[in-house]
mmCIF file with all atom_site columns, C-alpha atoms in Angstrom:
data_model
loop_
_atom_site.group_PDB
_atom_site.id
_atom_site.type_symbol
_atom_site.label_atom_id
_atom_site.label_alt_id
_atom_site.label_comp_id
_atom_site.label_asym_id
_atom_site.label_entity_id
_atom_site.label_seq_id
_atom_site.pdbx_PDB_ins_code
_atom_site.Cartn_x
_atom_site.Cartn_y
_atom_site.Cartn_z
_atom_site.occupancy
_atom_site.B_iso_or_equiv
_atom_site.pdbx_formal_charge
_atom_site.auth_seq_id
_atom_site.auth_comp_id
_atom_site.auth_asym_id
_atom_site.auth_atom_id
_atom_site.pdbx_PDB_model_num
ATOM 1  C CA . UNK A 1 1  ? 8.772   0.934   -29.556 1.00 0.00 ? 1307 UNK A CA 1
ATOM 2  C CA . UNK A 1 2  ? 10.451  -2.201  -27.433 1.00 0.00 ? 1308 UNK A CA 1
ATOM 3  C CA . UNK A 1 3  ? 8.815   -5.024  -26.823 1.00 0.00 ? 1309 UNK A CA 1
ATOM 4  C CA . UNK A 1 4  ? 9.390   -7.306  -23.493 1.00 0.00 ? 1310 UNK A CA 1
ATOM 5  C CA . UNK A 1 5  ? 7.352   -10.318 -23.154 1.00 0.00 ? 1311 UNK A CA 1
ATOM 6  C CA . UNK A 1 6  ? 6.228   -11.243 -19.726 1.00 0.00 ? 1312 UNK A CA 1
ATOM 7  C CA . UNK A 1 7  ? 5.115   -14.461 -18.807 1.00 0.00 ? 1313 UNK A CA 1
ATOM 8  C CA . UNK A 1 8  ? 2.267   -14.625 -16.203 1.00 0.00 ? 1314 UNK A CA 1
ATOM 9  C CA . UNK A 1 9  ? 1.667   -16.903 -13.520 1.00 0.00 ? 1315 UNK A CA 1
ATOM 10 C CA . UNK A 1 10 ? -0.991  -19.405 -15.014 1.00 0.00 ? 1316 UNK A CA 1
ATOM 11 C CA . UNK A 1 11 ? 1.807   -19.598 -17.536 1.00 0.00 ? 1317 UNK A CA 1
ATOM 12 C CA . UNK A 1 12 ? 0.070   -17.776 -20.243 1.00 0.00 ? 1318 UNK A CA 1
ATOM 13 C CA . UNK A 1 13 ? 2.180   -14.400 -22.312 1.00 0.00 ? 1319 UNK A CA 1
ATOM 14 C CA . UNK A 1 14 ? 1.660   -10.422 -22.297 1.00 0.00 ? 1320 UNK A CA 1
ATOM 15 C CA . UNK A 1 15 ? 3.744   -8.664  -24.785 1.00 0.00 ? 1321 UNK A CA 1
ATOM 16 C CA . UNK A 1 16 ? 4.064   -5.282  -23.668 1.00 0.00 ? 1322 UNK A CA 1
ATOM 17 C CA . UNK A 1 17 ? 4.978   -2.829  -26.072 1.00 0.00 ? 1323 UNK A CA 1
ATOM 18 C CA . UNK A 1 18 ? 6.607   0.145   -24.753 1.00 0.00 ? 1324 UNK A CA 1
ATOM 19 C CA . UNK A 1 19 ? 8.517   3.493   -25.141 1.00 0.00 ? 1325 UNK A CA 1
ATOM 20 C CA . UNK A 1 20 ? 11.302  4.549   -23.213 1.00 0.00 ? 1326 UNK A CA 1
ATOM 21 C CA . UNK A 1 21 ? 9.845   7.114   -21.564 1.00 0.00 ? 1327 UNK A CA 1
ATOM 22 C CA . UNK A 1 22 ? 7.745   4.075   -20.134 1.00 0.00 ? 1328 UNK A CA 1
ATOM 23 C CA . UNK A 1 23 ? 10.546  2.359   -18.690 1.00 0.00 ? 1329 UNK A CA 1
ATOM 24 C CA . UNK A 1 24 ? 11.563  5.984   -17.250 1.00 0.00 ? 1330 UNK A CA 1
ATOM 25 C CA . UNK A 1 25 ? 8.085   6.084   -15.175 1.00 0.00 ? 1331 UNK A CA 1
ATOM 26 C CA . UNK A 1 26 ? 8.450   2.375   -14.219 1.00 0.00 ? 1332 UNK A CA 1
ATOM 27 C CA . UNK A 1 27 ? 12.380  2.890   -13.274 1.00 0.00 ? 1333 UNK A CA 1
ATOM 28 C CA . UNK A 1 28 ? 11.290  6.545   -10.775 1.00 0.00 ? 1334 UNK A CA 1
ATOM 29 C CA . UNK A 1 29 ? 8.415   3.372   -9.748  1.00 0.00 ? 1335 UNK A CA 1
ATOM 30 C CA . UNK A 1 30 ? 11.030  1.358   -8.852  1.00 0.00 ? 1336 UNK A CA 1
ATOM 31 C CA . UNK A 1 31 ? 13.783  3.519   -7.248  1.00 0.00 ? 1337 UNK A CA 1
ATOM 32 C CA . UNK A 1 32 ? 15.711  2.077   -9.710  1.00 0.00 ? 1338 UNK A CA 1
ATOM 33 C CA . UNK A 1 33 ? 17.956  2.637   -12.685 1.00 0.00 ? 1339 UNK A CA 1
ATOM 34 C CA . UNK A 1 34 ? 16.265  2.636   -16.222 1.00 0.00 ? 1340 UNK A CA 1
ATOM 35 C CA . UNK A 1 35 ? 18.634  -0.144  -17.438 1.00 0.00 ? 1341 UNK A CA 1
ATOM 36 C CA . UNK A 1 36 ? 17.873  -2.194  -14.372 1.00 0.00 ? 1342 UNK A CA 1
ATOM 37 C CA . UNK A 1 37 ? 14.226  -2.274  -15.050 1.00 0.00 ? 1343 UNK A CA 1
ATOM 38 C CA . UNK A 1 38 ? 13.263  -6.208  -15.361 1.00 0.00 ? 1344 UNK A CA 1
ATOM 39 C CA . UNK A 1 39 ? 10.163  -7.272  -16.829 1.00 0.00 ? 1345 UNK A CA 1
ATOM 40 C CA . UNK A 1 40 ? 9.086   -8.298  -13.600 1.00 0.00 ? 1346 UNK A CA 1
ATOM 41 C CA . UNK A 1 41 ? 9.060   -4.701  -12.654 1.00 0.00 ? 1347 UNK A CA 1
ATOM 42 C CA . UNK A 1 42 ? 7.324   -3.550  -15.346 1.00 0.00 ? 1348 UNK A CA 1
ATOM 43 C CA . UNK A 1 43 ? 4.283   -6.512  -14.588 1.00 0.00 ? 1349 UNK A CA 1
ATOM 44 C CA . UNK A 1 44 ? 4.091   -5.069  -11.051 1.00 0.00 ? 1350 UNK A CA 1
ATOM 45 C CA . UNK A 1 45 ? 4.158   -1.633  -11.970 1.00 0.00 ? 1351 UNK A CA 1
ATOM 46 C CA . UNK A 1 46 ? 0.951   -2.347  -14.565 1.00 0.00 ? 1352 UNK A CA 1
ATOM 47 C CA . UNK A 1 47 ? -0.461  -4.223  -11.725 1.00 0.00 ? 1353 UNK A CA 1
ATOM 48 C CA . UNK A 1 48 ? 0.053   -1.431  -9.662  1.00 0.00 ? 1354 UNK A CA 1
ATOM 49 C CA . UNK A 1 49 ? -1.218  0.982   -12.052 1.00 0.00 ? 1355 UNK A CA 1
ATOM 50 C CA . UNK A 1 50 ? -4.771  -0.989  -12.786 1.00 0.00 ? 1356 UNK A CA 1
ATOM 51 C CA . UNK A 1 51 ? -5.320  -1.266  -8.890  1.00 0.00 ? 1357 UNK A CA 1
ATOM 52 C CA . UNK A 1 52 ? -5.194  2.353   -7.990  1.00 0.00 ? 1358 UNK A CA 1
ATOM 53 C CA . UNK A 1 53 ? -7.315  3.128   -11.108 1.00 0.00 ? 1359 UNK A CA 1
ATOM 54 C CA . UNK A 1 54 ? -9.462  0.535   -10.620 1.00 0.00 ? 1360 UNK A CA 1
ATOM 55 C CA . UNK A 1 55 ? -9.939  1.116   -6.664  1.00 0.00 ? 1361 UNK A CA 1
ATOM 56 C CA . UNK A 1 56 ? -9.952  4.889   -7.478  1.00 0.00 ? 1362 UNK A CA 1
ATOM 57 C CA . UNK A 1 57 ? -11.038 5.851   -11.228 1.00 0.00 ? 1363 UNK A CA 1
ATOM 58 C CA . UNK A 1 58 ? -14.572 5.742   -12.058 1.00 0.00 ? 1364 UNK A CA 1
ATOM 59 C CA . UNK A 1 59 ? -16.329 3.802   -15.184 1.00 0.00 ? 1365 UNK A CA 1
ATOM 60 C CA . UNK A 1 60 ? -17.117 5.612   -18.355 1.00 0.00 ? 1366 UNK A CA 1
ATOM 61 C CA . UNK A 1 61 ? -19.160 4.176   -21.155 1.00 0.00 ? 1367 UNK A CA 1
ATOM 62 C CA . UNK A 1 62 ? -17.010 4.716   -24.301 1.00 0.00 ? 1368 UNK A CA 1
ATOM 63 C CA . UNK A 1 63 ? -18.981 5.189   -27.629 1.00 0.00 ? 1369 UNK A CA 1
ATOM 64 C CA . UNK A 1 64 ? -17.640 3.892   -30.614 1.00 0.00 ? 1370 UNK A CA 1
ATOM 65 C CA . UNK A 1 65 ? -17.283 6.876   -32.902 1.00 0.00 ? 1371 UNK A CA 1
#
């Protein structure tokens, strides 16, 4: 596991840890290559990611087990 700290516009940190294949999905995202992926990037393509499921998924009630 990597991981790249971000730091978000009301100037407080997410540390995102990651595996390559990760930076794989965010890099076929992008268009880009894997070793070009910024953290920028990767904070738009979790942004991304939370929209569609958001606008999209449905809510679940999770039990604690």
């Amino acid at each position: 596991m990597k991981t790249t700290t971000i730091t978000l516009g009301n100037g407080s940190v997410l540390e995102v840890q990651h595996t390559p294949e990760f930076i794989t999905k965010v890099s076929e995202w992008k268009g880009t290559k894997r070793e070009n992926v910024s953290p920028y990037d990767i904070k738009q393509f979790i942004r991304s990611s939370f929209k569609i499921a958001m606008n999209e998924g449905t809510l679940e009630k999770i039990e604690n087990i």
